[in-house]
Tab-separated table of C-alpha atoms and ligand atoms in Angstrom:
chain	number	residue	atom	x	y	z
A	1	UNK	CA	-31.269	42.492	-89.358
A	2	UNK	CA	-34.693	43.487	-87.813
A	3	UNK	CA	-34.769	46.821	-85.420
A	4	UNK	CA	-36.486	45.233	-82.904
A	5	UNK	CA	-35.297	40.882	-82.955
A	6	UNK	CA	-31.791	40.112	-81.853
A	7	UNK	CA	-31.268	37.825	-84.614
A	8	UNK	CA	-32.145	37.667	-88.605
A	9	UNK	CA	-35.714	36.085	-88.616
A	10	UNK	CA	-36.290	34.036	-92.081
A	11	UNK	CA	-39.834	36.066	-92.283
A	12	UNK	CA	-37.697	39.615	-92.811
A	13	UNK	CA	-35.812	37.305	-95.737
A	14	UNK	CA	-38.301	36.190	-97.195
A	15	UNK	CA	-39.780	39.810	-97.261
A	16	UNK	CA	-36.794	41.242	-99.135
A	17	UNK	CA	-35.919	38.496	-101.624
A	18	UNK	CA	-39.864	38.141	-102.542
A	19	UNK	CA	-41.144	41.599	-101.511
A	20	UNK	CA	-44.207	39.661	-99.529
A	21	UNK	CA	-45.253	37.220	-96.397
A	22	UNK	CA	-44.121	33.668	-97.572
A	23	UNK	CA	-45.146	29.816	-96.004
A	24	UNK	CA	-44.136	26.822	-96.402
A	25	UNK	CA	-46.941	23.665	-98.035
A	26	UNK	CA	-45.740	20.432	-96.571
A	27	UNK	CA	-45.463	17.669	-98.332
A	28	UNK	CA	-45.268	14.140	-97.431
A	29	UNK	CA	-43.761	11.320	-99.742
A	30	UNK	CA	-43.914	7.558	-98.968
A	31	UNK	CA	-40.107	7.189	-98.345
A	32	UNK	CA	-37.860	6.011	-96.327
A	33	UNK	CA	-34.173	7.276	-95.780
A	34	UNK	CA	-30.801	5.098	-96.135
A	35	UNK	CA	-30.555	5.317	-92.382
A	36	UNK	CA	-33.632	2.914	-91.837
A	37	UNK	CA	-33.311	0.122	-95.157
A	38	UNK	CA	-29.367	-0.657	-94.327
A	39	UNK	CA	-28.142	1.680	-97.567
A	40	UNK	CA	-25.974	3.655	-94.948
A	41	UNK	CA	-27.739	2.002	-91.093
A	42	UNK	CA	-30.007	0.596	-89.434
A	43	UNK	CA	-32.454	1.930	-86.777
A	44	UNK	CA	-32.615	5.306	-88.222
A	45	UNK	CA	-31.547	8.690	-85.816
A	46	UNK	CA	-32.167	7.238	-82.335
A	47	UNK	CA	-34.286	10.376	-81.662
A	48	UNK	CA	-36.365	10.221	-85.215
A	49	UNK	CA	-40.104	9.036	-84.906
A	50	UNK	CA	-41.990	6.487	-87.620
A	51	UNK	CA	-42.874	9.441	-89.542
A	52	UNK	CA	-39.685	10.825	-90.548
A	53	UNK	CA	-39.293	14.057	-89.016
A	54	UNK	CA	-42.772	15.967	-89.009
A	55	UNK	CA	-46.500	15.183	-87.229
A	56	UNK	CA	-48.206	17.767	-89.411
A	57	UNK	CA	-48.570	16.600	-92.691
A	58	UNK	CA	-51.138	15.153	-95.119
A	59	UNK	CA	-51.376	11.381	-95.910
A	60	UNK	CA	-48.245	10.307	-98.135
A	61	UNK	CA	-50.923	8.628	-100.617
A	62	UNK	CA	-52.345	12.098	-101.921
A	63	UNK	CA	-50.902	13.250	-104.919
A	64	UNK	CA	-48.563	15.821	-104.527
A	65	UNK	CA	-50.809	18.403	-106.462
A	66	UNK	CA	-53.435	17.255	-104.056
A	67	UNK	CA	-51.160	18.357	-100.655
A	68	UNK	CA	-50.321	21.372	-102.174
A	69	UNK	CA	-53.876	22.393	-103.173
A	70	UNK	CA	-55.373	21.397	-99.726
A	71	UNK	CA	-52.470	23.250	-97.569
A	72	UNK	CA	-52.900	26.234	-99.836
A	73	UNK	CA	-56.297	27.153	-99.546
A	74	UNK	CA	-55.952	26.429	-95.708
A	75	UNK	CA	-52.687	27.657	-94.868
A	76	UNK	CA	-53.359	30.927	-97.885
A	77	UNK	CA	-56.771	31.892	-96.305
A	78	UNK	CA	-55.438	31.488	-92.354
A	79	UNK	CA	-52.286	33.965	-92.983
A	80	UNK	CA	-53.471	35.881	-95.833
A	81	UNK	CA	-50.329	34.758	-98.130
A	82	UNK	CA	-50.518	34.330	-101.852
A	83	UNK	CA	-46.580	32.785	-102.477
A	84	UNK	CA	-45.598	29.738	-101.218
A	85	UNK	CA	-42.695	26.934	-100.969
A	86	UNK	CA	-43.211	23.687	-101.321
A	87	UNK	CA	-41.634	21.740	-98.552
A	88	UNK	CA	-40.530	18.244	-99.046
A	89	UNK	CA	-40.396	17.481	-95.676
A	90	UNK	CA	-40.481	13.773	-94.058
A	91	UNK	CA	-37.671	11.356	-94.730
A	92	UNK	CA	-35.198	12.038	-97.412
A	93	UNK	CA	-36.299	13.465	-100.297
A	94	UNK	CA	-33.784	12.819	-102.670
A	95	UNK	CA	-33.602	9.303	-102.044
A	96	UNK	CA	-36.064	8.086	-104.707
A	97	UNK	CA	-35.758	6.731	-108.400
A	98	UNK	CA	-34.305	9.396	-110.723
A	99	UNK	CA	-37.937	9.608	-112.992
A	100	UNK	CA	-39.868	9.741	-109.581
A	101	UNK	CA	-37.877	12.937	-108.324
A	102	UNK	CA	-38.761	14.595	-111.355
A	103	UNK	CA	-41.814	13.558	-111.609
A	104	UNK	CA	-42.557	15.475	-107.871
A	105	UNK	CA	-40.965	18.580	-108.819
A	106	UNK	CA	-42.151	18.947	-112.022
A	107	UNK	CA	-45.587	18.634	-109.802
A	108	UNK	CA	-44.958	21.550	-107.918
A	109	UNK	CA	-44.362	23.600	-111.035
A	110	UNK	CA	-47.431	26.200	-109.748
A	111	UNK	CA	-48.305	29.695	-110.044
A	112	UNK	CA	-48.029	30.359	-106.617
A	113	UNK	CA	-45.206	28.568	-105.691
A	114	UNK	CA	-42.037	30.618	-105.778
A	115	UNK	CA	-39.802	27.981	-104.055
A	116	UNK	CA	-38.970	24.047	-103.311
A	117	UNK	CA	-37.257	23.582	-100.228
A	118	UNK	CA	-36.058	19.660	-100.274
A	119	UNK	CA	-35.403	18.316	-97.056
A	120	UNK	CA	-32.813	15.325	-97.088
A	121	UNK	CA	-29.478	13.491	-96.165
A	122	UNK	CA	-26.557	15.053	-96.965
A	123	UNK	CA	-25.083	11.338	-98.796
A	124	UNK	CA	-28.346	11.720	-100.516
A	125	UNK	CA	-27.531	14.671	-102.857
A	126	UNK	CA	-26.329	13.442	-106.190
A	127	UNK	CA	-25.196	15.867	-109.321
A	128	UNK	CA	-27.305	14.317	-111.336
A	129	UNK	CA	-30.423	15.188	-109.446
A	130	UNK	CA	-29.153	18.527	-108.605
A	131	UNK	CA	-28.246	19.353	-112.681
A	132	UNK	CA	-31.823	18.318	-112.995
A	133	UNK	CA	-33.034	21.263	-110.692
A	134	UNK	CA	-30.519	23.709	-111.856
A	135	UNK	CA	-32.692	23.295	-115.297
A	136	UNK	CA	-35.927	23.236	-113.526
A	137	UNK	CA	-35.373	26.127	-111.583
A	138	UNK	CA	-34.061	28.519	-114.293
A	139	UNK	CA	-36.655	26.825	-117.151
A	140	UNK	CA	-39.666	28.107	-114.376
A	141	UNK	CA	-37.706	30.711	-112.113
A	142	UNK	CA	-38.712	28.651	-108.951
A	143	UNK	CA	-36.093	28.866	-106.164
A	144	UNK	CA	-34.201	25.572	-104.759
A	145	UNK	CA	-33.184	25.060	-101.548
A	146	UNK	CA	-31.600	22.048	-99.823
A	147	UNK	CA	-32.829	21.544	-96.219
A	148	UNK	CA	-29.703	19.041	-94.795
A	149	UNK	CA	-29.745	17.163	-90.878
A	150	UNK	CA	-26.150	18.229	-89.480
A	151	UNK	CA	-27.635	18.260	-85.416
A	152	UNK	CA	-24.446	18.840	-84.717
A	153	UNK	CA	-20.472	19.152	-85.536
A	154	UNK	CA	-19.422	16.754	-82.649
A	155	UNK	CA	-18.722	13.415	-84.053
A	156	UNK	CA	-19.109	11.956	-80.786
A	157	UNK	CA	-22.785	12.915	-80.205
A	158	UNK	CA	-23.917	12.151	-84.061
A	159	UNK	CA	-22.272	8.419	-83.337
A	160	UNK	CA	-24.772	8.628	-80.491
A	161	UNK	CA	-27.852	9.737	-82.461
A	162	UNK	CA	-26.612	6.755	-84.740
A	163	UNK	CA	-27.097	9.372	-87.607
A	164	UNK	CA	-24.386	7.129	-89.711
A	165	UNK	CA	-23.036	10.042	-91.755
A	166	UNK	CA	-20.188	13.053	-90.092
A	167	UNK	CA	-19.335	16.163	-90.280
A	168	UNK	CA	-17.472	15.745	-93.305
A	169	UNK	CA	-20.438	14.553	-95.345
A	170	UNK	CA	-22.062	17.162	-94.995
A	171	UNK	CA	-19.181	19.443	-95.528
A	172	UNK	CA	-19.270	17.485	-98.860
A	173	UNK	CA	-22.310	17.790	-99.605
A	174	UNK	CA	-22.573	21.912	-99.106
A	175	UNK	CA	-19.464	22.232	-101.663
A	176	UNK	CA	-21.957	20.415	-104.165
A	177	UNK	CA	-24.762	22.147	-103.463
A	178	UNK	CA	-23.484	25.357	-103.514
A	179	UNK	CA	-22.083	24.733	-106.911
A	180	UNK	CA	-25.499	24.963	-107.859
A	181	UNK	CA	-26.029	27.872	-106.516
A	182	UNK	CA	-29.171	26.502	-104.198
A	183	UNK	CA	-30.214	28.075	-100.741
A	184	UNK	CA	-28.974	25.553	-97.811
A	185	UNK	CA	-30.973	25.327	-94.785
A	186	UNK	CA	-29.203	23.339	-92.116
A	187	UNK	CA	-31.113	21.756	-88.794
A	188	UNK	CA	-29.328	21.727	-85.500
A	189	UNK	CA	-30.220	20.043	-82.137
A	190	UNK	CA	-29.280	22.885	-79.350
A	191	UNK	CA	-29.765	20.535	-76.505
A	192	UNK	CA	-28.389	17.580	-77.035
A	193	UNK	CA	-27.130	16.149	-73.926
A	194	UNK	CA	-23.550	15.093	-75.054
A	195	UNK	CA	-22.427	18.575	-76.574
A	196	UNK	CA	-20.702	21.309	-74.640
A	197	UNK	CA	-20.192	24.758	-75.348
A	198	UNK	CA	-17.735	24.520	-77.142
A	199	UNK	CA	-19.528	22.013	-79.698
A	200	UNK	CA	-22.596	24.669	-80.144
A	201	UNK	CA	-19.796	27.474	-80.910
A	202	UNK	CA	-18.101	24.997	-83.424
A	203	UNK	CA	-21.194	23.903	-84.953
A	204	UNK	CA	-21.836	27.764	-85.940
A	205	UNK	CA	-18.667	28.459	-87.271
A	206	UNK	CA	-19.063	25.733	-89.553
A	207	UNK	CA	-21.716	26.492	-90.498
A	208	UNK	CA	-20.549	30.614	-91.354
A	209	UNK	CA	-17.283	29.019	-93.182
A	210	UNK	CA	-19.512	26.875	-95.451
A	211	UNK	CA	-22.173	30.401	-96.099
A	212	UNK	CA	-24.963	28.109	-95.425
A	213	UNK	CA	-27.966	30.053	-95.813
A	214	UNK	CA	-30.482	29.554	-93.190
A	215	UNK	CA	-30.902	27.394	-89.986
A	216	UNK	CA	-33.357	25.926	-88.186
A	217	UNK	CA	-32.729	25.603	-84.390
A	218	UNK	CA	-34.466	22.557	-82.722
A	219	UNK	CA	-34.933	21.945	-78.953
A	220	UNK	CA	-34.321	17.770	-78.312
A	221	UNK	CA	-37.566	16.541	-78.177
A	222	UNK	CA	-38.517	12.935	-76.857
A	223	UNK	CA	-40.634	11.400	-79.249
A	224	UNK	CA	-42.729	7.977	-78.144
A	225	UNK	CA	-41.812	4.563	-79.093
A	226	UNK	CA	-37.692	5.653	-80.519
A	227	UNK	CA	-34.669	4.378	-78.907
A	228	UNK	CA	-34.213	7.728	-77.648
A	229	UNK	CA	-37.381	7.410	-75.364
A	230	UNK	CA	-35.908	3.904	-74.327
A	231	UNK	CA	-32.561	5.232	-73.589
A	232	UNK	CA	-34.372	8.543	-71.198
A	233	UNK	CA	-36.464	5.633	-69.312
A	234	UNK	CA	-33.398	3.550	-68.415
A	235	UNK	CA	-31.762	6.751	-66.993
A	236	UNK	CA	-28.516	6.684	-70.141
A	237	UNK	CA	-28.622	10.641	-69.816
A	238	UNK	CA	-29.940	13.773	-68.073
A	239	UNK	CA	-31.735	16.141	-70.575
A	240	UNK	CA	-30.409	19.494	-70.111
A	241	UNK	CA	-32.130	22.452	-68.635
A	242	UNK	CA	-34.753	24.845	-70.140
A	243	UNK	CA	-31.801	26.986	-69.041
A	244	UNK	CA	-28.969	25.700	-70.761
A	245	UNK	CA	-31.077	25.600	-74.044
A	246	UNK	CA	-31.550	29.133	-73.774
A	247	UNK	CA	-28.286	29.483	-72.966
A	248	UNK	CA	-27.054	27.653	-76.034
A	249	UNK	CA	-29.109	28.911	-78.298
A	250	UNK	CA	-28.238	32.440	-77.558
A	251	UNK	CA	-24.313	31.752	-78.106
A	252	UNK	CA	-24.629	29.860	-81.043
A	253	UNK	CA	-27.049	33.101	-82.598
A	254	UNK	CA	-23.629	35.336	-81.115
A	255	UNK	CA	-21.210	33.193	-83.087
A	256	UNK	CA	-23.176	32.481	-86.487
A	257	UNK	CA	-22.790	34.954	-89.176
A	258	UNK	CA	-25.428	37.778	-88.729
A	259	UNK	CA	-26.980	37.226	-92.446
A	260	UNK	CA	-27.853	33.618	-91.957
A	261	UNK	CA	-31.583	33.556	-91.542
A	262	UNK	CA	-33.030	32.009	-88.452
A	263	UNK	CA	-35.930	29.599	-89.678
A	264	UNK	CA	-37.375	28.881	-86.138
A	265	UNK	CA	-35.782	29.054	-82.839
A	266	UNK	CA	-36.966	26.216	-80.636
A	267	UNK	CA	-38.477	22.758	-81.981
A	268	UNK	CA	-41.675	21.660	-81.408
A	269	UNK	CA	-43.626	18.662	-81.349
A	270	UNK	CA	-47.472	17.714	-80.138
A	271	UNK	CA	-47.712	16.287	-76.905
A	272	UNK	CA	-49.781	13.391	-77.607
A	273	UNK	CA	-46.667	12.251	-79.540
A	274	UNK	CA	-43.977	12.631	-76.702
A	275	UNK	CA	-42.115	11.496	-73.701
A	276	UNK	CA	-40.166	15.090	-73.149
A	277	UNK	CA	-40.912	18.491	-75.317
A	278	UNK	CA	-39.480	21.774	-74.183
A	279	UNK	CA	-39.903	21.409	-70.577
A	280	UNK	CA	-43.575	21.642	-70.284
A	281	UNK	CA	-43.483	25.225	-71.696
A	282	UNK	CA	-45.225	26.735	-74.900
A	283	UNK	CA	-42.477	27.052	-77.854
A	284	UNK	CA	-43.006	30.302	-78.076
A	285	UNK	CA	-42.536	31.456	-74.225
A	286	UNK	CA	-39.237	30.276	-75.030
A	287	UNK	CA	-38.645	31.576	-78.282
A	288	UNK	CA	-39.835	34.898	-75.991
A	289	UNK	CA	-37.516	34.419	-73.187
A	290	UNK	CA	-34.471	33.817	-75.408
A	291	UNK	CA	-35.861	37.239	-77.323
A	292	UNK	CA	-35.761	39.019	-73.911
A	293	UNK	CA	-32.866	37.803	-72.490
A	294	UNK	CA	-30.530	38.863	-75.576
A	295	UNK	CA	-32.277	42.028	-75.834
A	296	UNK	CA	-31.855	43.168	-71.990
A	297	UNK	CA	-27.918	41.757	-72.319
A	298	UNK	CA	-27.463	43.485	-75.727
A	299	UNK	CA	-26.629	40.359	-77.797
A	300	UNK	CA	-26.996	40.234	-81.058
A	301	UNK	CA	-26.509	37.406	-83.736
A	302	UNK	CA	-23.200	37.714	-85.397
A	303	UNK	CA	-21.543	39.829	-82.198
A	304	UNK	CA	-18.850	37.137	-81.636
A	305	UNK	CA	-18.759	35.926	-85.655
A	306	UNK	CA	-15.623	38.167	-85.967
A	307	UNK	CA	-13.668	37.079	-83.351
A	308	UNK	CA	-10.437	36.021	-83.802
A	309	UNK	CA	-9.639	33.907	-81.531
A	310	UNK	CA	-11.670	32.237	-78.770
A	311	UNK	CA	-10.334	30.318	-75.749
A	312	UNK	CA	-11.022	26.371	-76.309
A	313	UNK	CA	-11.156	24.983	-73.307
A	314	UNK	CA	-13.904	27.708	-72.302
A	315	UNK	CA	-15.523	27.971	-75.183
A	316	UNK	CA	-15.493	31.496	-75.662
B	401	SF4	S1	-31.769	10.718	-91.516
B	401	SF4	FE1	-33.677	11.866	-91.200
B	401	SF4	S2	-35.354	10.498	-91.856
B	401	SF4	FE2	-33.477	9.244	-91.640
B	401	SF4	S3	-33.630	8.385	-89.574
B	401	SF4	FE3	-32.410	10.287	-89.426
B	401	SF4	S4	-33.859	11.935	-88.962
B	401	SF4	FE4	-35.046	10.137	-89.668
């Protein structure tokens, strides 16, 4: 872990498993994801915009080669970075014709790409698709990983994001995918408004149990024109405080195993786009604050990973 951040930033990974700065190349597909055609619901994730997930990408109707090549040469001459991973980012990226998956991978088989990071459901992952990147990947020595939704490990809250898949899916899913031998990155919500402590604390010791790799930590954001935005104007829950998201964020970091790598910290979304996003405040002030305040209280990530026992009904 770094001398000088609290907590295992995936920059310092990516450093010692490719010796060099790394970034991701988004791409967009034209998808959708079983949650929106009726495969598995309807409606999609109550808080997930038209989209799928990301504001930042290229049209879906260039060519993959075509997003890669245009994000390289901008993203490659901004950050002075040579290696990249492609990032399959909006919707669900395994959910797609057999010959069509291939045919995007096999498009990202580049010089300068040293990873594919696939971003998807966790009842999307088949062993059939994932046999097909175990080949890939040794045949070209490009790294897999599988970026999975959990939010989080309370049932009760993912029946309220209508995310129409458990705990135990993905649970399935990570025994699959590890199989393969494939990096997992798992996203989870910090701030949802149904979860208590003791559902962030859970949510990271799932995650340590199933050696997930690396996480990415998003703040709830409000995105325009989604049920959740309908369900914050008719007053159906308070949004917690800047406060409390700090304050989540920095137990779930105590509890998760200190050699998971941290992907980002706190969500972010443009404004133009949104109802509610972090509080008014820059991502990074609190990405900053949460820095500071583990730092002056000696936290670390991992602290409380080896603790026996922990008292339920406090959460700690
Ligand atoms: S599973 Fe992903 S893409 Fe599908 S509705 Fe939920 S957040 Fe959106």
């Amino acid at each position: 872990m770094s001398s000088i951040l609290p907590y295992y930033p995936i920059s310092e990974y990516y450093k010692n498993k490719y010796g060099q700065k790394v970034y991701k190349l988004p791409i967009k597909l034209s998808l959708t994801c079983p949650n929106r055609d009726g495969e598995a619901g309807f409606g999609g994730c109550i808080f997930c915009s038209e989209s799928g997930g990301s504001f930042e990408n290229l049209p879906s109707f260039f060519t993959v080669e075509k997003q890669l090549e245009i994000n390289k040469n901008y993203i490659g001459s901004k950050y002075k970075v040579k290696k990249f991973i492609a990032y399959f980012q909006n919707f669900s990226n395994t959910y797609m014709d057999y010959e069509k998956f291939k045919e995007v991978i096999c498009a990202c088989n580049k010089n300068y790409i040293i990873a594919i990071s696939i971003s998807t459901r966790s009842d999307c992952i088949t062993e059939k698709k994932l046999e097909f990147l175990e080949d890939f990947s040794k045949n070209t020595g490009i790294d897999i990983i599988i970026e999975l939704g959990l939010q989080t490990a309370n049932y009760k809250s993912l029946k309220i994001l209508n995310r129409c898949e458990d705990l135990a899916d993905f649970i399935k899913a990570c025994n699959i995918i590890k199989k393969y031998n494939f990096n997992i990155c798992t996203h989870v919500i910090l701030s949802l408004p149904w979860d208590e402590k003791i559902d962030i604390i859970e949510t990271a010791r799932i995650l340590n149990v199933l050696a997930v790799d690396e996480v990415k930590i998003h703040s709830l954001y409000i995105v325009k024109n989604t049920k959740l935005a309908n369900m914050y104007k008719n007053n159906e829950f308070r949004m917690p405080r800047k406060e409390d998201y700090k304050n989540n964020v920095i137990i779930f970091l105590r509890y998760l195993n200190k050699n998971i790598a941290i992907q980002r910290l706190v969500g972010r979304a443009p404004s133009e786009d949104t109802i509610f996003c972090n509080w008014n405040s820059s991502w990074w002030v609190i990405r900053d604050e949460i820095i500071a305040d583990m730092n002056e209280n000696g936290f670390s990530q991992g602290d409380l990973s080896q603790k026996k026992k922990y008292n339920i009904l406090e959460g700690e």
